[in-house]
Amino acid sequence: MASVLLVEDDPVVRAAVMRALTGQGHIVHGVALAIEALREVTVHEYDVVVLDLGLPDLDGGDALRMIRGVTNTPVVIATARDDEGEIVRLLNAGADDYLVKPFSSEHLGARLQAVLRRARDSKQLVIGGLEIDVTLRRAAVDGTELSLTHKEFELLSFLAARQGEVVPRAEILASLWPSHRDDQTLDVHLSWLRRKLGERAAQPRYLHTVRGVGVRLVAPQ
Ligand code: CA
């Protein structure tokens, strides 16, 4: 069972899809406008958004970008346009999947299940002895729960989501401290995080600083 935000301006289609998804055990909230959808995802946490591209107030691509600006909730595009270029563009812009109208309720249900499963898996990260549950905002090392501040948790899960990759400092700063231009903030948080992970910069286990480039989180050797 999932909470679904359905964005569809056609009242007949909206009612039919709501009925079908409710029948599949989901809790569905339906809105007709992109602007209402934006307000909804800002105020409530949905498990998935089903977004019609042909809305009267905003272009679907703009609606998607604005939703992505406030939440990582999976978005499934429902489009009448059987236009491969457009679909590829939207998948690149952050859509998680798409359906071309008309679709059956079974097809929509199956796509939603797949998207929800992927979202759930990506919320549980295991790297060596480090376990992170993004939904519950908990992290543990070798079975011992870490007591992390909000920002320490954000930093750890941000790096963990891209484990093995050197994440550029500028990218970390832009995502976690968008209003800061001072990258000492990052160093200070990294050193706090290291202490809680039980390691030192000189002898890293999980957190490896690549001088002048960025930070990489890996399983200890
Ligand atoms: Ca429409």
Coordinates of N, CA and C and ligand atoms in Angstrom, one line a residue:
M1 N 0.8 -1.2 0.0 CA 0.0 0.0 0.0 C 0.9 1.2 0.0
A2 N 0.5 2.2 -0.9 CA 1.3 3.4 -1.0 C 0.4 4.6 -1.0
S3 N 1.0 5.8 -0.7 CA 0.2 7.0 -0.8 C 0.6 7.6 -2.2
V4 N -0.4 7.8 -3.0 CA -0.2 8.2 -4.4 C -0.8 9.6 -4.6
L5 N 0.0 10.5 -5.2 CA -0.5 11.7 -5.7 C -0.8 11.6 -7.2
L6 N -2.0 11.8 -7.6 CA -2.4 11.7 -9.0 C -2.6 13.1 -9.5
V7 N -1.9 13.5 -10.6 CA -2.0 14.8 -11.1 C -2.6 14.6 -12.5
E8 N -3.9 14.9 -12.7 CA -4.6 14.6 -13.9 C -5.8 15.6 -14.1
D9 N -5.8 16.4 -15.1 CA -6.8 17.4 -15.2 C -8.2 16.9 -15.8
D10 N -8.1 15.7 -16.5 CA -9.4 15.2 -17.0 C -10.1 14.5 -15.9
P11 N -11.3 15.0 -15.5 CA -12.0 14.5 -14.3 C -12.4 13.0 -14.5
V12 N -12.7 12.6 -15.8 CA -13.1 11.2 -16.0 C -12.0 10.3 -15.8
V13 N -10.8 10.6 -16.4 CA -9.6 9.8 -16.3 C -9.2 9.8 -14.8
R14 N -9.2 11.0 -14.2 CA -8.8 11.1 -12.8 C -9.6 10.1 -11.9
A15 N -10.9 10.2 -12.1 CA -11.8 9.3 -11.2 C -11.5 7.9 -11.5
A16 N -11.3 7.5 -12.8 CA -11.1 6.1 -13.1 C -9.8 5.6 -12.5
V17 N -8.7 6.4 -12.6 CA -7.4 6.0 -12.1 C -7.5 5.9 -10.6
M18 N -8.1 6.9 -10.0 CA -8.2 6.9 -8.5 C -9.0 5.6 -8.1
R19 N -10.0 5.3 -8.8 CA -10.8 4.1 -8.4 C -10.0 2.9 -8.5
A20 N -9.2 2.8 -9.6 CA -8.4 1.6 -9.9 C -7.3 1.4 -8.8
L21 N -6.6 2.5 -8.5 CA -5.5 2.5 -7.6 C -6.0 2.2 -6.2
T22 N -7.2 2.8 -5.8 CA -7.8 2.6 -4.5 C -8.1 1.1 -4.4
G23 N -8.6 0.6 -5.5 CA -9.0 -0.9 -5.5 C -7.8 -1.8 -5.3
Q24 N -6.6 -1.2 -5.7 CA -5.3 -2.0 -5.5 C -4.7 -1.8 -4.1
G25 N -5.5 -1.1 -3.3 CA -5.0 -0.9 -1.9 C -4.3 0.4 -1.6
H26 N -4.1 1.3 -2.6 CA -3.4 2.5 -2.4 C -4.3 3.6 -1.8
I27 N -3.6 4.6 -1.2 CA -4.4 5.8 -0.8 C -4.0 6.8 -1.8
V28 N -5.1 7.3 -2.5 CA -4.8 8.2 -3.6 C -5.4 9.6 -3.4
H29 N -4.6 10.6 -3.7 CA -5.1 12.0 -3.6 C -5.0 12.5 -5.1
G30 N -6.1 13.0 -5.6 CA -6.1 13.5 -6.9 C -6.2 15.0 -7.0
V31 N -5.3 15.6 -7.9 CA -5.4 17.1 -8.2 C -5.4 17.3 -9.7
A32 N -5.9 18.5 -10.1 CA -6.1 18.7 -11.5 C -5.0 19.6 -12.1
L33 N -4.3 20.3 -11.2 CA -3.3 21.3 -11.7 C -1.9 21.0 -11.2
A34 N -0.9 21.4 -12.0 CA 0.5 21.3 -11.6 C 0.8 22.1 -10.3
I35 N 0.2 23.3 -10.2 CA 0.4 24.1 -9.1 C -0.1 23.5 -7.8
E36 N -1.2 22.8 -7.9 CA -1.8 22.1 -6.8 C -0.8 20.9 -6.4
A37 N -0.3 20.3 -7.4 CA 0.6 19.1 -7.2 C 1.8 19.6 -6.4
L38 N 2.3 20.8 -6.8 CA 3.5 21.3 -6.2 C 3.3 21.7 -4.8
R39 N 2.1 22.2 -4.5 CA 1.7 22.5 -3.1 C 1.6 21.2 -2.3
E40 N 1.0 20.2 -2.9 CA 0.8 18.9 -2.2 C 2.2 18.3 -1.8
V41 N 3.1 18.2 -2.8 CA 4.4 17.6 -2.5 C 5.3 18.4 -1.5
T42 N 4.9 19.7 -1.4 CA 5.7 20.5 -0.4 C 5.2 20.2 1.0
V43 N 3.9 20.0 1.1 CA 3.2 19.9 2.4 C 3.2 18.4 2.9
H44 N 3.0 17.5 2.0 CA 2.8 16.1 2.4 C 3.9 15.2 1.7
E45 N 4.2 14.1 2.4 CA 5.1 13.2 1.8 C 4.4 12.0 1.1
Y46 N 4.4 12.0 -0.2 CA 3.8 10.9 -0.9 C 4.9 9.8 -1.3
D47 N 4.4 8.6 -1.5 CA 5.3 7.6 -1.9 C 5.7 7.7 -3.4
V48 N 4.7 8.1 -4.2 CA 4.9 8.2 -5.6 C 3.9 9.3 -6.2
V49 N 4.3 9.9 -7.3 CA 3.5 10.9 -8.0 C 3.2 10.4 -9.4
V50 N 2.0 10.4 -9.8 CA 1.7 10.0 -11.2 C 1.3 11.4 -11.8
L51 N 2.1 11.8 -12.8 CA 2.0 13.1 -13.4 C 1.6 13.1 -14.9
D52 N 0.4 13.6 -15.1 CA -0.1 13.7 -16.5 C 0.7 14.9 -17.1
L53 N 1.1 14.7 -18.4 CA 2.0 15.8 -19.0 C 1.1 16.9 -19.6
G54 N -0.1 16.6 -20.0 CA -0.9 17.6 -20.6 C -1.8 18.3 -19.6
L55 N -1.2 19.2 -18.8 CA -2.0 19.9 -17.8 C -2.3 21.3 -18.3
P56 N -3.4 21.9 -17.8 CA -3.7 23.3 -18.4 C -2.8 24.4 -17.8
D57 N -2.2 24.3 -16.7 CA -1.5 25.4 -16.1 C 0.0 25.5 -16.4
L58 N 0.6 24.3 -16.5 CA 2.1 24.3 -16.7 C 2.4 23.2 -17.7
D59 N 3.5 23.3 -18.4 CA 4.0 22.3 -19.3 C 4.5 21.2 -18.3
G60 N 4.2 19.9 -18.8 CA 4.6 18.8 -17.9 C 6.0 18.7 -17.5
G61 N 6.9 19.1 -18.5 CA 8.3 19.1 -18.2 C 8.7 20.1 -17.1
D62 N 8.0 21.3 -17.2 CA 8.3 22.3 -16.1 C 7.7 21.8 -14.8
A63 N 6.5 21.2 -14.8 CA 5.9 20.7 -13.6 C 6.9 19.6 -13.0
L64 N 7.4 18.8 -13.8 CA 8.4 17.8 -13.3 C 9.6 18.4 -12.6
R65 N 10.2 19.4 -13.3 CA 11.3 20.1 -12.8 C 11.0 20.8 -11.4
M66 N 9.8 21.4 -11.3 CA 9.5 22.1 -10.1 C 9.2 21.0 -9.0
I67 N 8.6 19.9 -9.3 CA 8.4 18.9 -8.3 C 9.8 18.4 -7.8
R68 N 10.7 18.1 -8.8 CA 12.0 17.7 -8.5 C 12.8 18.7 -7.6
G69 N 12.4 19.9 -7.7 CA 13.1 21.0 -7.0 C 12.8 20.9 -5.5
V70 N 11.7 20.2 -5.1 CA 11.3 20.2 -3.7 C 11.3 18.8 -3.1
T71 N 11.3 17.7 -4.0 CA 11.2 16.4 -3.4 C 11.9 15.3 -4.3
N72 N 12.3 14.2 -3.7 CA 12.9 13.1 -4.4 C 11.8 12.0 -4.6
T73 N 10.6 12.3 -4.2 CA 9.5 11.3 -4.4 C 9.5 10.8 -5.9
P74 N 9.4 9.5 -6.1 CA 9.4 9.0 -7.5 C 8.2 9.6 -8.2
V75 N 8.5 9.9 -9.5 CA 7.4 10.4 -10.4 C 7.3 9.5 -11.6
V76 N 6.1 9.1 -11.8 CA 5.8 8.3 -13.0 C 5.0 9.2 -14.0
I77 N 5.5 9.4 -15.2 CA 4.9 10.3 -16.1 C 3.8 9.5 -16.9
A78 N 2.6 10.1 -17.0 CA 1.6 9.6 -17.8 C 1.4 10.5 -19.0
T79 N 1.7 10.0 -20.2 CA 1.6 10.9 -21.4 C 0.8 10.3 -22.5
A80 N 0.1 11.2 -23.2 CA -0.6 10.8 -24.4 C 0.3 10.9 -25.6
R81 N 1.4 11.7 -25.4 CA 2.3 11.9 -26.5 C 3.2 10.7 -26.6
D82 N 3.1 10.0 -27.7 CA 3.9 8.8 -27.9 C 5.2 9.3 -28.6
D83 N 6.0 10.1 -27.9 CA 7.1 10.8 -28.5 C 8.3 10.4 -27.7
E84 N 9.1 9.6 -28.4 CA 10.3 9.0 -27.7 C 11.3 10.1 -27.2
G85 N 11.5 11.1 -28.0 CA 12.4 12.2 -27.6 C 12.0 12.8 -26.3
E86 N 10.7 13.1 -26.2 CA 10.1 13.8 -25.0 C 10.3 12.9 -23.8
I87 N 10.0 11.6 -24.0 CA 10.1 10.7 -22.9 C 11.5 10.6 -22.4
V88 N 12.5 10.5 -23.3 CA 13.9 10.4 -22.9 C 14.3 11.6 -22.1
R89 N 13.8 12.8 -22.6 CA 14.2 14.1 -22.0 C 13.6 14.1 -20.6
L90 N 12.4 13.6 -20.4 CA 11.8 13.6 -19.0 C 12.5 12.6 -18.1
L91 N 12.9 11.5 -18.6 CA 13.6 10.5 -17.8 C 14.9 11.1 -17.3
N92 N 15.5 11.8 -18.2 CA 16.8 12.5 -17.9 C 16.5 13.6 -16.9
A93 N 15.4 14.2 -16.9 CA 15.1 15.4 -16.1 C 14.6 14.9 -14.7
G94 N 14.6 13.6 -14.5 CA 14.2 13.1 -13.1 C 13.0 12.3 -13.0
A95 N 12.3 12.0 -14.1 CA 11.1 11.1 -14.0 C 11.7 9.7 -13.8
D96 N 10.9 8.9 -13.0 CA 11.3 7.5 -12.7 C 10.8 6.5 -13.7
D97 N 9.7 6.8 -14.3 CA 9.2 5.8 -15.3 C 8.1 6.6 -16.1
Y98 N 7.5 6.0 -17.1 CA 6.5 6.6 -17.8 C 5.5 5.6 -18.3
L99 N 4.3 6.1 -18.6 CA 3.3 5.2 -19.2 C 2.6 6.0 -20.4
V100 N 2.4 5.4 -21.5 CA 1.7 6.1 -22.6 C 0.3 5.7 -22.5
K101 N -0.5 6.8 -22.6 CA -2.0 6.6 -22.5 C -2.5 6.1 -23.8
P102 N -3.6 5.3 -23.9 CA -4.3 4.8 -22.7 C -3.6 3.6 -22.1
F103 N -3.6 3.5 -20.8 CA -3.0 2.3 -20.1 C -4.0 1.7 -19.3
S104 N -3.8 0.4 -19.0 CA -4.8 -0.3 -18.1 C -4.4 -0.1 -16.7
S105 N -5.3 -0.3 -15.8 CA -5.0 -0.1 -14.4 C -4.1 -1.1 -13.9
E106 N -4.1 -2.3 -14.5 CA -3.1 -3.3 -14.1 C -1.7 -2.9 -14.5
H107 N -1.6 -2.3 -15.7 CA -0.3 -1.9 -16.1 C 0.3 -0.7 -15.2
L108 N -0.6 0.2 -14.9 CA -0.2 1.3 -14.0 C 0.2 0.7 -12.7
G109 N -0.6 -0.2 -12.1 CA -0.3 -0.8 -10.8 C 1.0 -1.5 -10.8
A110 N 1.3 -2.2 -11.9 CA 2.6 -2.9 -12.0 C 3.8 -2.0 -12.0
R111 N 3.6 -0.9 -12.8 CA 4.7 0.1 -12.9 C 4.9 0.8 -11.5
L112 N 3.8 1.1 -10.9 CA 4.0 1.7 -9.5 C 4.7 0.8 -8.6
Q113 N 4.3 -0.5 -8.6 CA 5.0 -1.4 -7.7 C 6.5 -1.4 -8.0
A114 N 6.9 -1.5 -9.2 CA 8.3 -1.5 -9.6 C 9.0 -0.3 -9.1
V115 N 8.4 0.9 -9.3 CA 9.0 2.2 -8.9 C 9.1 2.2 -7.4
L116 N 8.1 1.8 -6.7 CA 8.1 1.8 -5.2 C 9.2 0.9 -4.7
R117 N 9.3 -0.3 -5.3 CA 10.3 -1.3 -4.9 C 11.7 -0.7 -5.1
R118 N 12.0 0.0 -6.2 CA 13.3 0.6 -6.4 C 13.5 1.7 -5.4
A119 N 12.5 2.5 -5.1 CA 12.7 3.6 -4.2 C 13.0 3.0 -2.8
R120 N 12.3 1.9 -2.4 CA 12.6 1.3 -1.1 C 14.0 0.8 -1.0
D121 N 14.4 0.1 -2.1 CA 15.8 -0.4 -2.1 C 16.8 0.7 -2.0
S122 N 16.6 1.8 -2.6 CA 17.6 2.8 -2.6 C 17.6 3.6 -1.3
K123 N 16.6 3.3 -0.4 CA 16.6 3.9 0.9 C 17.3 3.1 1.9
Q124 N 17.7 1.9 1.6 CA 18.5 1.1 2.5 C 19.9 0.9 1.9
L125 N 20.9 1.5 2.5 CA 22.2 1.4 1.9 C 23.1 0.6 2.9
V126 N 23.8 -0.3 2.3 CA 24.8 -1.1 3.1 C 26.1 -1.0 2.5
I127 N 27.1 -0.5 3.2 CA 28.4 -0.4 2.7 C 29.4 -0.9 3.7
G128 N 29.9 -2.1 3.5 CA 30.7 -2.8 4.5 C 29.9 -2.9 5.7
G129 N 30.4 -2.5 6.8 CA 29.7 -2.6 8.1 C 28.8 -1.4 8.4
L130 N 28.7 -0.5 7.4 CA 27.9 0.7 7.6 C 26.5 0.5 7.0
E131 N 25.5 0.7 7.8 CA 24.1 0.5 7.3 C 23.3 1.8 7.5
I132 N 22.7 2.3 6.4 CA 21.9 3.5 6.5 C 20.5 3.3 6.0
D133 N 19.6 3.7 6.9 CA 18.2 3.7 6.5 C 17.7 5.1 6.3
V134 N 17.5 5.5 5.0 CA 17.3 6.9 4.7 C 15.9 7.3 5.2
T135 N 14.9 6.3 5.2 CA 13.6 6.6 5.6 C 13.5 6.9 7.1
L136 N 14.1 6.0 7.8 CA 14.1 6.2 9.3 C 15.1 7.1 9.8
R137 N 16.0 7.6 8.9 CA 17.1 8.4 9.2 C 18.0 7.8 10.3
R138 N 18.3 6.6 10.1 CA 19.2 5.9 11.1 C 20.4 5.4 10.4
A139 N 21.6 5.4 11.1 CA 22.8 4.8 10.5 C 23.5 4.1 11.6
A140 N 24.1 3.0 11.3 CA 24.9 2.2 12.2 C 26.1 1.7 11.6
V141 N 27.2 1.5 12.5 CA 28.4 0.9 12.0 C 28.7 -0.3 12.8
D142 N 28.9 -1.4 12.2 CA 29.1 -2.7 12.8 C 28.1 -3.0 13.9
G143 N 26.8 -2.6 13.6 CA 25.7 -2.9 14.5 C 25.5 -1.9 15.6
T144 N 26.4 -0.9 15.7 CA 26.2 0.1 16.7 C 25.6 1.4 16.1
E145 N 24.5 1.8 16.6 CA 23.8 3.0 16.0 C 24.6 4.3 16.2
L146 N 24.7 5.1 15.2 CA 25.4 6.3 15.3 C 24.5 7.5 15.7
S147 N 25.0 8.3 16.5 CA 24.2 9.5 16.9 C 24.6 10.7 16.1
L148 N 23.9 10.9 15.0 CA 24.3 11.9 14.0 C 23.4 13.2 14.1
T149 N 23.9 14.3 13.8 CA 23.1 15.5 13.7 C 22.4 15.4 12.3
H150 N 21.5 16.3 12.1 CA 20.7 16.3 10.8 C 21.7 16.5 9.6
K151 N 22.6 17.4 9.7 CA 23.6 17.6 8.6 C 24.6 16.5 8.4
E152 N 25.0 15.9 9.5 CA 25.9 14.8 9.4 C 25.2 13.6 8.7
F153 N 24.0 13.4 9.1 CA 23.2 12.3 8.4 C 23.1 12.6 6.9
E154 N 22.7 13.9 6.6 CA 22.6 14.2 5.2 C 23.8 14.0 4.4
L155 N 24.9 14.4 5.0 CA 26.2 14.3 4.3 C 26.6 12.8 4.1
L156 N 26.4 12.0 5.2 CA 26.7 10.6 5.1 C 25.8 9.9 4.1
S157 N 24.5 10.2 4.1 CA 23.6 9.5 3.1 C 23.9 10.0 1.7
F158 N 24.2 11.3 1.6 CA 24.5 11.8 0.2 C 25.7 11.1 -0.4
L159 N 26.8 10.9 0.4 CA 28.0 10.2 -0.1 C 27.7 8.7 -0.3
A160 N 26.9 8.2 0.6 CA 26.7 6.7 0.5 C 25.9 6.4 -0.7
A161 N 25.0 7.3 -1.1 CA 24.1 7.0 -2.3 C 25.0 6.9 -3.5
R162 N 26.2 7.5 -3.4 CA 27.1 7.4 -4.6 C 28.4 6.7 -4.2
Q163 N 28.3 5.7 -3.4 CA 29.5 5.0 -2.9 C 30.4 4.6 -4.0
G164 N 31.7 4.7 -3.7 CA 32.8 4.4 -4.7 C 33.1 5.5 -5.6
E165 N 32.3 6.5 -5.6 CA 32.5 7.6 -6.6 C 33.2 8.8 -5.8
V166 N 34.1 9.5 -6.5 CA 34.6 10.7 -5.8 C 33.6 11.8 -6.1
V167 N 32.9 12.3 -5.0 CA 31.9 13.3 -5.2 C 32.6 14.6 -5.1
P168 N 32.5 15.5 -6.1 CA 33.2 16.8 -6.0 C 32.7 17.6 -4.9
R169 N 33.6 18.4 -4.3 CA 33.3 19.2 -3.1 C 32.2 20.2 -3.5
A170 N 32.3 20.8 -4.7 CA 31.3 21.8 -5.1 C 29.9 21.2 -5.1
E171 N 29.8 20.0 -5.5 CA 28.5 19.3 -5.6 C 27.9 19.1 -4.3
I172 N 28.8 18.7 -3.3 CA 28.3 18.4 -2.0 C 27.8 19.7 -1.3
L173 N 28.6 20.8 -1.5 CA 28.3 22.1 -1.0 C 27.0 22.6 -1.6
A174 N 26.8 22.5 -2.9 CA 25.6 23.0 -3.6 C 24.4 22.2 -3.1
S175 N 24.5 20.9 -2.8 CA 23.3 20.2 -2.4 C 23.0 20.4 -0.9
L176 N 24.1 20.4 -0.1 CA 23.8 20.4 1.4 C 23.9 21.8 2.0
W177 N 24.6 22.6 1.4 CA 24.7 24.0 2.0 C 24.6 25.0 0.9
P178 N 23.4 25.1 0.2 CA 23.3 25.9 -1.0 C 23.6 27.4 -0.7
S179 N 23.4 27.8 0.5 CA 23.6 29.3 0.8 C 25.0 29.6 1.3
H180 N 25.8 28.6 1.5 CA 27.1 28.8 2.0 C 28.1 28.9 0.9
R181 N 29.1 29.7 1.0 CA 30.1 29.7 -0.1 C 31.5 29.4 0.6
D182 N 31.4 28.9 1.8 CA 32.6 28.7 2.6 C 32.8 27.1 2.7
D183 N 33.8 26.6 2.1 CA 33.8 25.1 2.1 C 34.5 24.6 3.4
Q184 N 34.8 25.4 4.4 CA 35.3 24.9 5.6 C 34.1 24.2 6.3
T185 N 32.9 24.6 6.1 CA 31.8 24.0 6.6 C 31.8 22.5 6.4
L186 N 32.1 22.1 5.1 CA 32.2 20.7 4.7 C 33.3 20.0 5.5
D187 N 34.5 20.6 5.6 CA 35.6 20.0 6.3 C 35.2 19.7 7.8
V188 N 34.6 20.7 8.4 CA 34.2 20.6 9.8 C 33.2 19.4 9.9
H189 N 32.2 19.3 9.1 CA 31.3 18.2 9.2 C 31.9 16.9 8.9
L190 N 32.8 16.9 7.9 CA 33.5 15.6 7.6 C 34.3 15.1 8.8
S191 N 35.0 16.1 9.5 CA 35.8 15.6 10.6 C 34.9 15.1 11.8
W192 N 33.7 15.8 12.0 CA 32.8 15.2 13.0 C 32.3 13.8 12.6
L193 N 32.0 13.7 11.3 CA 31.5 12.4 10.8 C 32.5 11.3 11.0
R194 N 33.8 11.7 10.7 CA 34.9 10.7 10.8 C 35.0 10.2 12.3
R195 N 34.9 11.2 13.2 CA 35.0 10.9 14.6 C 33.9 9.9 15.0
K196 N 32.7 10.1 14.5 CA 31.6 9.2 14.9 C 31.7 7.9 14.2
L197 N 32.4 7.8 13.0 CA 32.6 6.6 12.3 C 33.8 5.8 12.9
G198 N 34.5 6.5 13.8 CA 35.7 5.9 14.5 C 36.9 5.9 13.6
E199 N 37.1 6.9 12.8 CA 38.3 6.9 12.0 C 38.9 8.3 11.9
R200 N 40.1 8.4 11.4 CA 40.8 9.7 11.3 C 41.1 9.9 9.8
A201 N 41.3 11.2 9.4 CA 41.6 11.6 8.1 C 42.9 10.9 7.6
A202 N 43.8 10.8 8.5 CA 45.1 10.2 8.2 C 45.0 8.7 8.0
Q203 N 44.0 8.1 8.6 CA 43.8 6.6 8.4 C 42.3 6.4 8.2
P204 N 41.9 6.7 7.0 CA 40.5 6.6 6.7 C 40.0 5.1 6.5
R205 N 38.8 4.8 6.8 CA 38.2 3.5 6.5 C 37.1 3.7 5.5
Y206 N 36.1 4.5 5.8 CA 35.0 4.8 4.9 C 35.2 6.1 4.1
L207 N 35.6 7.1 4.8 CA 35.6 8.4 4.2 C 37.0 8.8 3.7
H208 N 37.1 8.9 2.4 CA 38.4 9.2 1.8 C 38.3 10.5 1.1
T209 N 39.2 11.4 1.5 CA 39.3 12.7 0.9 C 40.3 12.7 -0.3
V210 N 39.8 13.1 -1.4 CA 40.8 13.2 -2.6 C 41.1 14.6 -2.7
R211 N 42.3 15.0 -2.3 CA 42.7 16.4 -2.2 C 42.4 17.2 -3.4
G212 N 41.8 18.3 -3.2 CA 41.4 19.2 -4.3 C 40.3 18.7 -5.2
V213 N 39.8 17.6 -5.0 CA 38.7 17.0 -5.8 C 37.4 16.8 -5.1
G214 N 37.4 15.9 -4.1 CA 36.2 15.6 -3.5 C 36.3 14.5 -2.4
V215 N 35.2 13.9 -2.2 CA 35.2 12.9 -1.1 C 34.6 11.6 -1.6
R216 N 35.1 10.5 -1.2 CA 34.6 9.2 -1.7 C 34.3 8.3 -0.5
L217 N 33.1 7.7 -0.5 CA 32.8 6.8 0.6 C 32.9 5.4 0.1
V218 N 33.7 4.6 0.7 CA 33.8 3.2 0.3 C 33.8 2.2 1.4
A219 N 33.6 0.9 1.2 CA 33.7 -0.1 2.2 C 35.2 -0.2 2.6
P220 N 35.5 -0.4 3.9 CA 36.9 -0.5 4.3 C 37.5 -1.7 3.6
Q221 N 38.8 -1.6 3.4 CA 39.5 -2.7 2.8 C 39.6 -3.9 3.7
Ligands
CA1 CA -4.4 16.1 -19.4

